[in-house]
PDB file of C-alpha atoms in Angstrom:
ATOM      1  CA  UNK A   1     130.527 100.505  87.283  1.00 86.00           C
ATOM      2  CA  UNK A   2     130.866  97.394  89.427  1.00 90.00           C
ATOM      3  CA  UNK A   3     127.025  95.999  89.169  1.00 92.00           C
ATOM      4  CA  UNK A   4     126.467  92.565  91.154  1.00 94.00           C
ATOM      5  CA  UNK A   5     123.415  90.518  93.115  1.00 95.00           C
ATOM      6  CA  UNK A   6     124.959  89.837  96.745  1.00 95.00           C
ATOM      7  CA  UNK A   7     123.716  87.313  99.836  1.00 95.00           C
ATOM      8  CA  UNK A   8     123.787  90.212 102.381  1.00 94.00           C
ATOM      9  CA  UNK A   9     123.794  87.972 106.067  1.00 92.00           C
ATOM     10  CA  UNK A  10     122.034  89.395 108.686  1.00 89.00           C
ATOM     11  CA  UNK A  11     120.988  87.644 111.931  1.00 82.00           C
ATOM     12  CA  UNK A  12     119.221  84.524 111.574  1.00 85.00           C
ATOM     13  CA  UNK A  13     118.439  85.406 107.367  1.00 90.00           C
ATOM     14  CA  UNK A  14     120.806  85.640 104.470  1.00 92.00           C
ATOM     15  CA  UNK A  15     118.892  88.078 102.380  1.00 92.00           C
ATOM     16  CA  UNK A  16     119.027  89.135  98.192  1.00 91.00           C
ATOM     17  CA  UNK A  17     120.310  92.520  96.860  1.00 92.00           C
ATOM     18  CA  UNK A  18     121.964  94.638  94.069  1.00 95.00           C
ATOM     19  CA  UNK A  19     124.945  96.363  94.633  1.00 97.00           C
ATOM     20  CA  UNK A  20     125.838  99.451  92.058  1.00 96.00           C
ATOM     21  CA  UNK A  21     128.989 100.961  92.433  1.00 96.00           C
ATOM     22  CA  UNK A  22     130.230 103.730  89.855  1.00 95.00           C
ATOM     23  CA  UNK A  23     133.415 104.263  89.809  1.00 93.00           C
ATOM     24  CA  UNK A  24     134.957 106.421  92.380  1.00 92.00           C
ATOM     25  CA  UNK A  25     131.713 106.476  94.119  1.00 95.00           C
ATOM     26  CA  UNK A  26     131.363 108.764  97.516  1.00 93.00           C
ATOM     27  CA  UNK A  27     129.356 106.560  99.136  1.00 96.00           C
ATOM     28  CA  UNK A  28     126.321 104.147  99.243  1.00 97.00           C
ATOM     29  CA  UNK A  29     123.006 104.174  99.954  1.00 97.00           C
ATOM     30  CA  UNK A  30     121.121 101.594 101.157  1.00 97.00           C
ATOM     31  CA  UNK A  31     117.470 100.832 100.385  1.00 95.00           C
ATOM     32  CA  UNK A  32     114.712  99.926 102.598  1.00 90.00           C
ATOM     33  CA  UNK A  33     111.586  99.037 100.380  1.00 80.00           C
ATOM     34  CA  UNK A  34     108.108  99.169 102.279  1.00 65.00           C
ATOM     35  CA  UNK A  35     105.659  96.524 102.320  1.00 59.00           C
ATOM     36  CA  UNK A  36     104.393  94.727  99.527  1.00 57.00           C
ATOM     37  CA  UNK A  37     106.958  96.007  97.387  1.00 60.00           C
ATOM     38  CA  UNK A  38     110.608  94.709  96.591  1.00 69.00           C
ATOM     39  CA  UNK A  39     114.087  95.786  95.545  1.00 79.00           C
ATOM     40  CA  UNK A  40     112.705  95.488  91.566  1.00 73.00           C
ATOM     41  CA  UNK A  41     110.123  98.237  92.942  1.00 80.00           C
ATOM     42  CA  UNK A  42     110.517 100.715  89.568  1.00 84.00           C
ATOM     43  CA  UNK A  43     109.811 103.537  91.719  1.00 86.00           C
ATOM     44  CA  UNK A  44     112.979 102.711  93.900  1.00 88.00           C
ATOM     45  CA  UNK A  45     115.434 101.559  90.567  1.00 91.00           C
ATOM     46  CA  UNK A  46     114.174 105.110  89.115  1.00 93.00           C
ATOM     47  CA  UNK A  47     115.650 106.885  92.329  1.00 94.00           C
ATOM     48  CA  UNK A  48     118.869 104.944  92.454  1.00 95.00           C
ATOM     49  CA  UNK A  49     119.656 105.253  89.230  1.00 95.00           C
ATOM     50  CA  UNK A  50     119.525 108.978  89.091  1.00 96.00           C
ATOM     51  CA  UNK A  51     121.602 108.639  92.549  1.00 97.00           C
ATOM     52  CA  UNK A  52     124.390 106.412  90.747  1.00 97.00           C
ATOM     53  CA  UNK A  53     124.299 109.194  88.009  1.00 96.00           C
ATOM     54  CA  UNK A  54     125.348 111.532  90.867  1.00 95.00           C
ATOM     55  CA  UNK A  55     128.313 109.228  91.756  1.00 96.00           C
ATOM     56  CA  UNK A  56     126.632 107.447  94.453  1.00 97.00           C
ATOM     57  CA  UNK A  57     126.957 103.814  94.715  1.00 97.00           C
ATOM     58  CA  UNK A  58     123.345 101.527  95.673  1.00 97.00           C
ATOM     59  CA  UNK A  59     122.650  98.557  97.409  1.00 97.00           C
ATOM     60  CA  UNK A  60     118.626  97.692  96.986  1.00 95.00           C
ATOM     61  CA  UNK A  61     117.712  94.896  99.039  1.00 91.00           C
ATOM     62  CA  UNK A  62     115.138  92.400 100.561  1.00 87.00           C
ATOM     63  CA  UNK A  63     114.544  92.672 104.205  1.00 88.00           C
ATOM     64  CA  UNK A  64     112.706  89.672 104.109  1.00 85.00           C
ATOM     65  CA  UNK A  65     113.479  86.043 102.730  1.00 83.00           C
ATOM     66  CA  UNK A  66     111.693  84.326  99.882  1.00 82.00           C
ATOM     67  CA  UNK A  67     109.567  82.456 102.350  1.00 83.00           C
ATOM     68  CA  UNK A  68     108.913  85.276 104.693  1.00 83.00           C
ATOM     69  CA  UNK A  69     107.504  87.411 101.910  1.00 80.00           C
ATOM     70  CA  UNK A  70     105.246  84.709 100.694  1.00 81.00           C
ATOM     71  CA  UNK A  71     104.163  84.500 104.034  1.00 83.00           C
ATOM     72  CA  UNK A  72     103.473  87.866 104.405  1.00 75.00           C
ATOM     73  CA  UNK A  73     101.411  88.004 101.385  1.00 79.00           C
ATOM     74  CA  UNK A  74      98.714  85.848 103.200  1.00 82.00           C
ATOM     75  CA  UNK A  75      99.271  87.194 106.619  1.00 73.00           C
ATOM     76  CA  UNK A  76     100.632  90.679 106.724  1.00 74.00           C
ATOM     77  CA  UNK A  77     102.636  89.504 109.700  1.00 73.00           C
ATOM     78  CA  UNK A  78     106.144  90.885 108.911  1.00 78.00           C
ATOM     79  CA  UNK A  79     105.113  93.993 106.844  1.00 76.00           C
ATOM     80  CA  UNK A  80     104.788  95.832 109.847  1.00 80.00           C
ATOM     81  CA  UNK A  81     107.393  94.550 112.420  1.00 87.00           C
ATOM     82  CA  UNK A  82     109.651  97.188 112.024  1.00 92.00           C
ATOM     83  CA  UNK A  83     112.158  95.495 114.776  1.00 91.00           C
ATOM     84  CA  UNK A  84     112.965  92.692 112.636  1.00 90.00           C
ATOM     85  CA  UNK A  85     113.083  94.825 109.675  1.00 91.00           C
ATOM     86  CA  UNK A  86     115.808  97.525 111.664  1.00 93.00           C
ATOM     87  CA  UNK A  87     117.559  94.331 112.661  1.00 92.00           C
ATOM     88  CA  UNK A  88     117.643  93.346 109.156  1.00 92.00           C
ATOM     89  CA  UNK A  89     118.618  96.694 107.946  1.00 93.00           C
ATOM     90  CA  UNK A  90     121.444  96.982 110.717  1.00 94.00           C
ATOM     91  CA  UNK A  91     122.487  93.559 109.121  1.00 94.00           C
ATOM     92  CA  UNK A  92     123.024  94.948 105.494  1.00 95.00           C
ATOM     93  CA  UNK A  93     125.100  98.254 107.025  1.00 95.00           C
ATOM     94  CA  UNK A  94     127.594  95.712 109.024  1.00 94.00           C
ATOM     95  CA  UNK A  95     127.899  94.285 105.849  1.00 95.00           C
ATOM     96  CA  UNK A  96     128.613  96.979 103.621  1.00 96.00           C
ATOM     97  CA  UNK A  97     131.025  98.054 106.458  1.00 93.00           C
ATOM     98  CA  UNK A  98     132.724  95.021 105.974  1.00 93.00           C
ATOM     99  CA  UNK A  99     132.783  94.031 102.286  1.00 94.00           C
ATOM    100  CA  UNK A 100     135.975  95.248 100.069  1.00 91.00           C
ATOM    101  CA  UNK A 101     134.268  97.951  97.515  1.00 91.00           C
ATOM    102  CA  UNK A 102     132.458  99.190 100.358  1.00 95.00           C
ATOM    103  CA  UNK A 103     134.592  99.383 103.355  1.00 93.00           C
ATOM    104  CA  UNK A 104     134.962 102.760 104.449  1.00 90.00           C
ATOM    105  CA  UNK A 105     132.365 104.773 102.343  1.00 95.00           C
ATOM    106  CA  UNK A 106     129.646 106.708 103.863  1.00 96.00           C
ATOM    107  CA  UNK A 107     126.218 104.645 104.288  1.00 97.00           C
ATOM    108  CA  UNK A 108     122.715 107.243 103.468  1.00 98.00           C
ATOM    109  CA  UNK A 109     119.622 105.039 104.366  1.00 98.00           C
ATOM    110  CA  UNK A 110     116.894 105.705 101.804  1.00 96.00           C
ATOM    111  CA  UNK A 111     113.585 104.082 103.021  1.00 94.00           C
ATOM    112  CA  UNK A 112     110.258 104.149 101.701  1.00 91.00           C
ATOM    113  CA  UNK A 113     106.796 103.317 103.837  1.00 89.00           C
ATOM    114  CA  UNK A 114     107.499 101.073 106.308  1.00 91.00           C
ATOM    115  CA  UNK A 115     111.171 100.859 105.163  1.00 92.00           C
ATOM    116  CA  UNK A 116     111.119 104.543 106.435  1.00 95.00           C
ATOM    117  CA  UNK A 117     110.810 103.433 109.593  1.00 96.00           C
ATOM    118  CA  UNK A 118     113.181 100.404 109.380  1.00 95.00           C
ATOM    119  CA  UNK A 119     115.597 103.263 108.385  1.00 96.00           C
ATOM    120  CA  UNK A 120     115.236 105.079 111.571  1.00 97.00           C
ATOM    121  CA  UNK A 121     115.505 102.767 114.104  1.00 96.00           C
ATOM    122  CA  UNK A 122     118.756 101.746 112.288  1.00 96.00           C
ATOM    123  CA  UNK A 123     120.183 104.666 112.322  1.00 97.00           C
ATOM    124  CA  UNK A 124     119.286 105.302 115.975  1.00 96.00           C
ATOM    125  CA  UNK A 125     121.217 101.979 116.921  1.00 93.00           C
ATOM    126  CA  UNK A 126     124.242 102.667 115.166  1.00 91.00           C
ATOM    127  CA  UNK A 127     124.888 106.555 115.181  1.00 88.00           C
ATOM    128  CA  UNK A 128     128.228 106.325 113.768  1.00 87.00           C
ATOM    129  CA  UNK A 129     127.730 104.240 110.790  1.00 86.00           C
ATOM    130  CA  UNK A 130     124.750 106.337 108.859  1.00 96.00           C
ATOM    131  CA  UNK A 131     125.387 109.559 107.309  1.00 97.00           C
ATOM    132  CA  UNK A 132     122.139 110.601 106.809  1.00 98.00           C
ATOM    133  CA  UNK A 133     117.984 108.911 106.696  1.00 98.00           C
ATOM    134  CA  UNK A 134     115.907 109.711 103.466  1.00 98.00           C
ATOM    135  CA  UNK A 135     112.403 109.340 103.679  1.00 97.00           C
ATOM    136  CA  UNK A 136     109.657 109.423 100.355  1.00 95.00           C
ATOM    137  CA  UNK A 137     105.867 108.795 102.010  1.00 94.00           C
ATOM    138  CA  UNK A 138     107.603 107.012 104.962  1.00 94.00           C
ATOM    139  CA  UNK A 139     105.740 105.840 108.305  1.00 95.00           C
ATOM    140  CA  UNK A 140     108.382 107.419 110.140  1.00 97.00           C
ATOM    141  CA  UNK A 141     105.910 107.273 113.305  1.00 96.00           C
ATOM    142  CA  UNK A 142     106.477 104.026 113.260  1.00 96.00           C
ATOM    143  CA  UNK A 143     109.946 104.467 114.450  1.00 96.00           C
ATOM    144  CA  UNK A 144     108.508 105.100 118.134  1.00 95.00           C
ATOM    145  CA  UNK A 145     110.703 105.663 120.686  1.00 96.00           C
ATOM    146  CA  UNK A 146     113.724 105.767 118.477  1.00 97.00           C
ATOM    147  CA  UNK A 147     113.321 109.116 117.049  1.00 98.00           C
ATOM    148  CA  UNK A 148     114.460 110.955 119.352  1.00 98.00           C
ATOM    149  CA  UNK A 149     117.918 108.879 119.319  1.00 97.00           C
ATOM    150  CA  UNK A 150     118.559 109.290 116.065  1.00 98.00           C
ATOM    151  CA  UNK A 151     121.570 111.160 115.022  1.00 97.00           C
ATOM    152  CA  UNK A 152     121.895 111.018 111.806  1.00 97.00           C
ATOM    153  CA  UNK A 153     120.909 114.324 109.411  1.00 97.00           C
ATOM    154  CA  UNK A 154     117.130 113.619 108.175  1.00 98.00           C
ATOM    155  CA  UNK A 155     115.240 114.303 105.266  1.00 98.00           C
ATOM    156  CA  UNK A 156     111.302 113.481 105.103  1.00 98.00           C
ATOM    157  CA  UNK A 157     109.302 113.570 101.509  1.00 98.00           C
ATOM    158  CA  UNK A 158     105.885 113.564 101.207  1.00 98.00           C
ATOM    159  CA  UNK A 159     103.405 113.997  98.881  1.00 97.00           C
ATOM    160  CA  UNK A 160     101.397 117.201  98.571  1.00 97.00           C
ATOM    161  CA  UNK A 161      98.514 114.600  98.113  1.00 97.00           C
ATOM    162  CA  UNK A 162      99.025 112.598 100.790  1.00 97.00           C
ATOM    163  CA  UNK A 163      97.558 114.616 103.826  1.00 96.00           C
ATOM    164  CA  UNK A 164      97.508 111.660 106.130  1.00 97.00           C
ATOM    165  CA  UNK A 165     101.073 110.704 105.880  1.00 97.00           C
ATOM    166  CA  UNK A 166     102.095 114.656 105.940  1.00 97.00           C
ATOM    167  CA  UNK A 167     100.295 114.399 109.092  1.00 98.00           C
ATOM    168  CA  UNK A 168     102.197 111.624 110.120  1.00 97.00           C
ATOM    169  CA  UNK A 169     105.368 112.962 109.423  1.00 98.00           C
ATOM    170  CA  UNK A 170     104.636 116.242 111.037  1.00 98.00           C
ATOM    171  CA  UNK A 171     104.204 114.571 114.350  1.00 97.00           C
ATOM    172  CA  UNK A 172     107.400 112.096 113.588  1.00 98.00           C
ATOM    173  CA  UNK A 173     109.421 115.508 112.701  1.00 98.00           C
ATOM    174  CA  UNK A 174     108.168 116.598 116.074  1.00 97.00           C
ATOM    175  CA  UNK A 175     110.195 113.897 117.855  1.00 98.00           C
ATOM    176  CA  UNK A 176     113.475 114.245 116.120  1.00 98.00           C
ATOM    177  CA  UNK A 177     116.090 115.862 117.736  1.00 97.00           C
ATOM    178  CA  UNK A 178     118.448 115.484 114.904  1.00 97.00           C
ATOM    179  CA  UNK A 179     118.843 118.221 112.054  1.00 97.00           C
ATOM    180  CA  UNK A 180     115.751 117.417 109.711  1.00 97.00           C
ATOM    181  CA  UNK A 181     114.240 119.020 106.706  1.00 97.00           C
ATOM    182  CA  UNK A 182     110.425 118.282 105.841  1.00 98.00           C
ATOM    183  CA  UNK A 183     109.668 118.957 101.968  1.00 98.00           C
ATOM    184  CA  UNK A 184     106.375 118.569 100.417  1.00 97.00           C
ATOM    185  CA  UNK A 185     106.432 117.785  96.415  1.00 97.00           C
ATOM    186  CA  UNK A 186     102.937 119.937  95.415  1.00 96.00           C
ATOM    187  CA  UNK A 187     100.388 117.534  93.158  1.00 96.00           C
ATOM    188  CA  UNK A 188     101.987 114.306  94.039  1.00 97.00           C
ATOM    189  CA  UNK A 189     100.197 111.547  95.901  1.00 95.00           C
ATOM    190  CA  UNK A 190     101.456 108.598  98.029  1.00 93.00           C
ATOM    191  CA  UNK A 191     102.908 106.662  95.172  1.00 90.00           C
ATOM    192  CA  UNK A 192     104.545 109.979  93.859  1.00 95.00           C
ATOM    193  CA  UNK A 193     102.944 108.287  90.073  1.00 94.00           C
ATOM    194  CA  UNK A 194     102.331 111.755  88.598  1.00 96.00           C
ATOM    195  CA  UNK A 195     104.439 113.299  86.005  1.00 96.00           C
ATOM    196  CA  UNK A 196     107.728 114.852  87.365  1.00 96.00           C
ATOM    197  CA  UNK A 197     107.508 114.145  90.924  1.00 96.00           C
ATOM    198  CA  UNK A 198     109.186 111.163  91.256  1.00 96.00           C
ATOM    199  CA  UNK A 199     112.659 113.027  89.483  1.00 96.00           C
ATOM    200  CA  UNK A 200     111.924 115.424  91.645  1.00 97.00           C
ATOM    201  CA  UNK A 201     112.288 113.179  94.687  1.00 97.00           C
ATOM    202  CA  UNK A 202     115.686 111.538  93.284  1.00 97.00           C
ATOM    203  CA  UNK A 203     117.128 114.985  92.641  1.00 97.00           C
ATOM    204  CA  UNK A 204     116.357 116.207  96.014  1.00 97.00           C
ATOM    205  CA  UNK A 205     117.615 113.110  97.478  1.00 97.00           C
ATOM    206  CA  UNK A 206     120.795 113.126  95.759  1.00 97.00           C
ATOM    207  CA  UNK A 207     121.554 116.102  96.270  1.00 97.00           C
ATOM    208  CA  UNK A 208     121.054 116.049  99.990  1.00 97.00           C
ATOM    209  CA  UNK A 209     123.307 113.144 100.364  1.00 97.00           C
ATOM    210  CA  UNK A 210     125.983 115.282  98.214  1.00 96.00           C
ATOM    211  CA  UNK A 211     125.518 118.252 100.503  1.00 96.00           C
ATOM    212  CA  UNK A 212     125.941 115.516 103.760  1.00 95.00           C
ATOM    213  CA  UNK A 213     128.884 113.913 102.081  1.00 93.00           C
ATOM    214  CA  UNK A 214     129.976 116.713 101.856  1.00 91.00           C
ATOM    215  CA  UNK A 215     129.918 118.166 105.387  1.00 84.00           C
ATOM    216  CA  UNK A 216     127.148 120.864 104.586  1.00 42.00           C
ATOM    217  CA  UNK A 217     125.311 122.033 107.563  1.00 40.00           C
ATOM    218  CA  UNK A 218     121.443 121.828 107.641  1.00 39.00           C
ATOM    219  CA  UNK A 219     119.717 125.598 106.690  1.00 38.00           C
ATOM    220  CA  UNK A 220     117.694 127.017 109.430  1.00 33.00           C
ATOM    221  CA  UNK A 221     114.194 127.109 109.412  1.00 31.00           C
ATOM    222  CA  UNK A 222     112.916 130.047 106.941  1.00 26.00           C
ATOM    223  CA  UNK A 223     109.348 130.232 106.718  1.00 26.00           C
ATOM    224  CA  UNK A 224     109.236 131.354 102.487  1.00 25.00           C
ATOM    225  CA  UNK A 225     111.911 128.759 101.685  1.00 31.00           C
ATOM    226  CA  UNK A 226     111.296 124.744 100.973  1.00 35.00           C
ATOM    227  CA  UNK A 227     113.580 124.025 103.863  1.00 37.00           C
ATOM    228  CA  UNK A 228     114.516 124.032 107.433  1.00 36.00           C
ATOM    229  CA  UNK A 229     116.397 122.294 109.872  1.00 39.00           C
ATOM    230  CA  UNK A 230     116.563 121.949 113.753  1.00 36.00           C
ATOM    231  CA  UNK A 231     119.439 121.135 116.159  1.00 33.00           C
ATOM    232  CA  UNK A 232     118.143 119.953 119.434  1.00 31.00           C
ATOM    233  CA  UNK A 233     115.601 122.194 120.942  1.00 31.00           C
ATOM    234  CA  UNK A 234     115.826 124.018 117.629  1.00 32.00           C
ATOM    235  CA  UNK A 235     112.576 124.753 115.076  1.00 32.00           C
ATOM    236  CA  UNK A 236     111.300 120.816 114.226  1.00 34.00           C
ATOM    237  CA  UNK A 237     110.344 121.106 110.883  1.00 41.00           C
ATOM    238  CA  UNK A 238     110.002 122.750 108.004  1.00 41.00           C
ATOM    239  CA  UNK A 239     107.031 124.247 106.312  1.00 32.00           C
ATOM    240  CA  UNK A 240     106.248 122.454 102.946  1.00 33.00           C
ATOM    241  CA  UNK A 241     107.895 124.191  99.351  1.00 31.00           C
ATOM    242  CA  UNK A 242     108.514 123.372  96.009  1.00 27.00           C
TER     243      UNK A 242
END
């Protein structure tokens, strides 16, 4: 395992993050926190962790600079500019693209809240560098006009107990034309801070970015399953599952 903190530059910022790589690893994913949170969110180290265990390799990062998040504590003025934060994110992937240990793998984009959103205009500005988008309780509205542009193989997790976000994320789902699966985890909420449903979002997470690494194609929509998928002008979502 190859474990070390990197300056990651991107634009006008050189920003903080922790590179993982087991050895042999298939690829990386890349993590986009959401506001008021960091890359020592436990909730995100939890996920990648179980994702290294799976021979993935992790980069968790800060899409903003020391100063910028103390400024953003007082003034919640970055926490929702999800340009600069894409930028930013677009930054890290040029980087991994370019960095020996990295060069060549397969970058997933793993964003939570705001990050979500980060993650999708990202990946709709550089369709040939992102394997596939994971969202858990993302703002993936937020993405806008980029939805539709995105290419990339999408997976959105939300809580059973988060109707507003579900909501959300239906509509978002709406937009995509790229293959996308929509799973609800029953009983948890926003945070996803009850028992088991956290693991449950790393192991469906890694083992969608197996299947993409892979090469697997995206299920078609079956109304008594957990999944579904669309093409363009295909079904847009799935119906919520176990």
């Amino acid at each position: 395992m190859i474990s070390r903190t990197v300056q990651v530059p991107a634009g006008d910022a050189v920003l903080t993050g922790d590179l993982d790589l087991p050895e042999g690893a298939g690829a990386v994913v890349l993590f986009a926190h959401g506001s008021g949170s960091s890359r020592h969110s436990p909730r995100n180290r939890m996920v990648a962790g179980r994702l290294r265990a799976g021979g993935l390799g992790t980069l968790l990062i800060d899409l903003l600079t020391e100063a910028e998040e103390r400024r953003d504590r007082r003034t919640a003025e970055h926490r929702f500019d999800i340009g600069l934060l894409g930028r930013r994110l677009a930054g890290a992937l040029a980087w991994l693209r370019d960095t020996p240990g990295t060069r060549g793998l397969p970058v997933a984009l793993f964003g939570a809240s705001t990050g979500a959103a980060a993650a999708l205009v990202a990946a709709a500005e550089h369709p040939d560098g992102v394997l596939t988008v994971v969202s858990r309780g993302g703002r993936p509205d937020l993405a806008g006009d980029a939805l539709p542009r995105v290419a990339a193989p999408v997976l959105l997790l939300v809580g059973g107990h988060d109707p507003e976000v579900l909501r959300l994320n239906e509509a978002a789902a709406r937009a995509l034309r790229a293959p996308h699966t929509l799973r609800v985890i029953p009983g948890a909420s926003h945070l996803f801070e009850e028992p088991g449903t956290l693991e449950q979002v790393a192991e469906t997470t890694r083992d969608w970015c197996l299947g993409r690494l892979a090469g697997a194609g995206v299920p078609g929509e079956r109304s008594d399953e957990s999944e579904g998928g669309s093409g363009e002008g295909g079904p847009r979502h799935a119906v919520p599952g176990p």
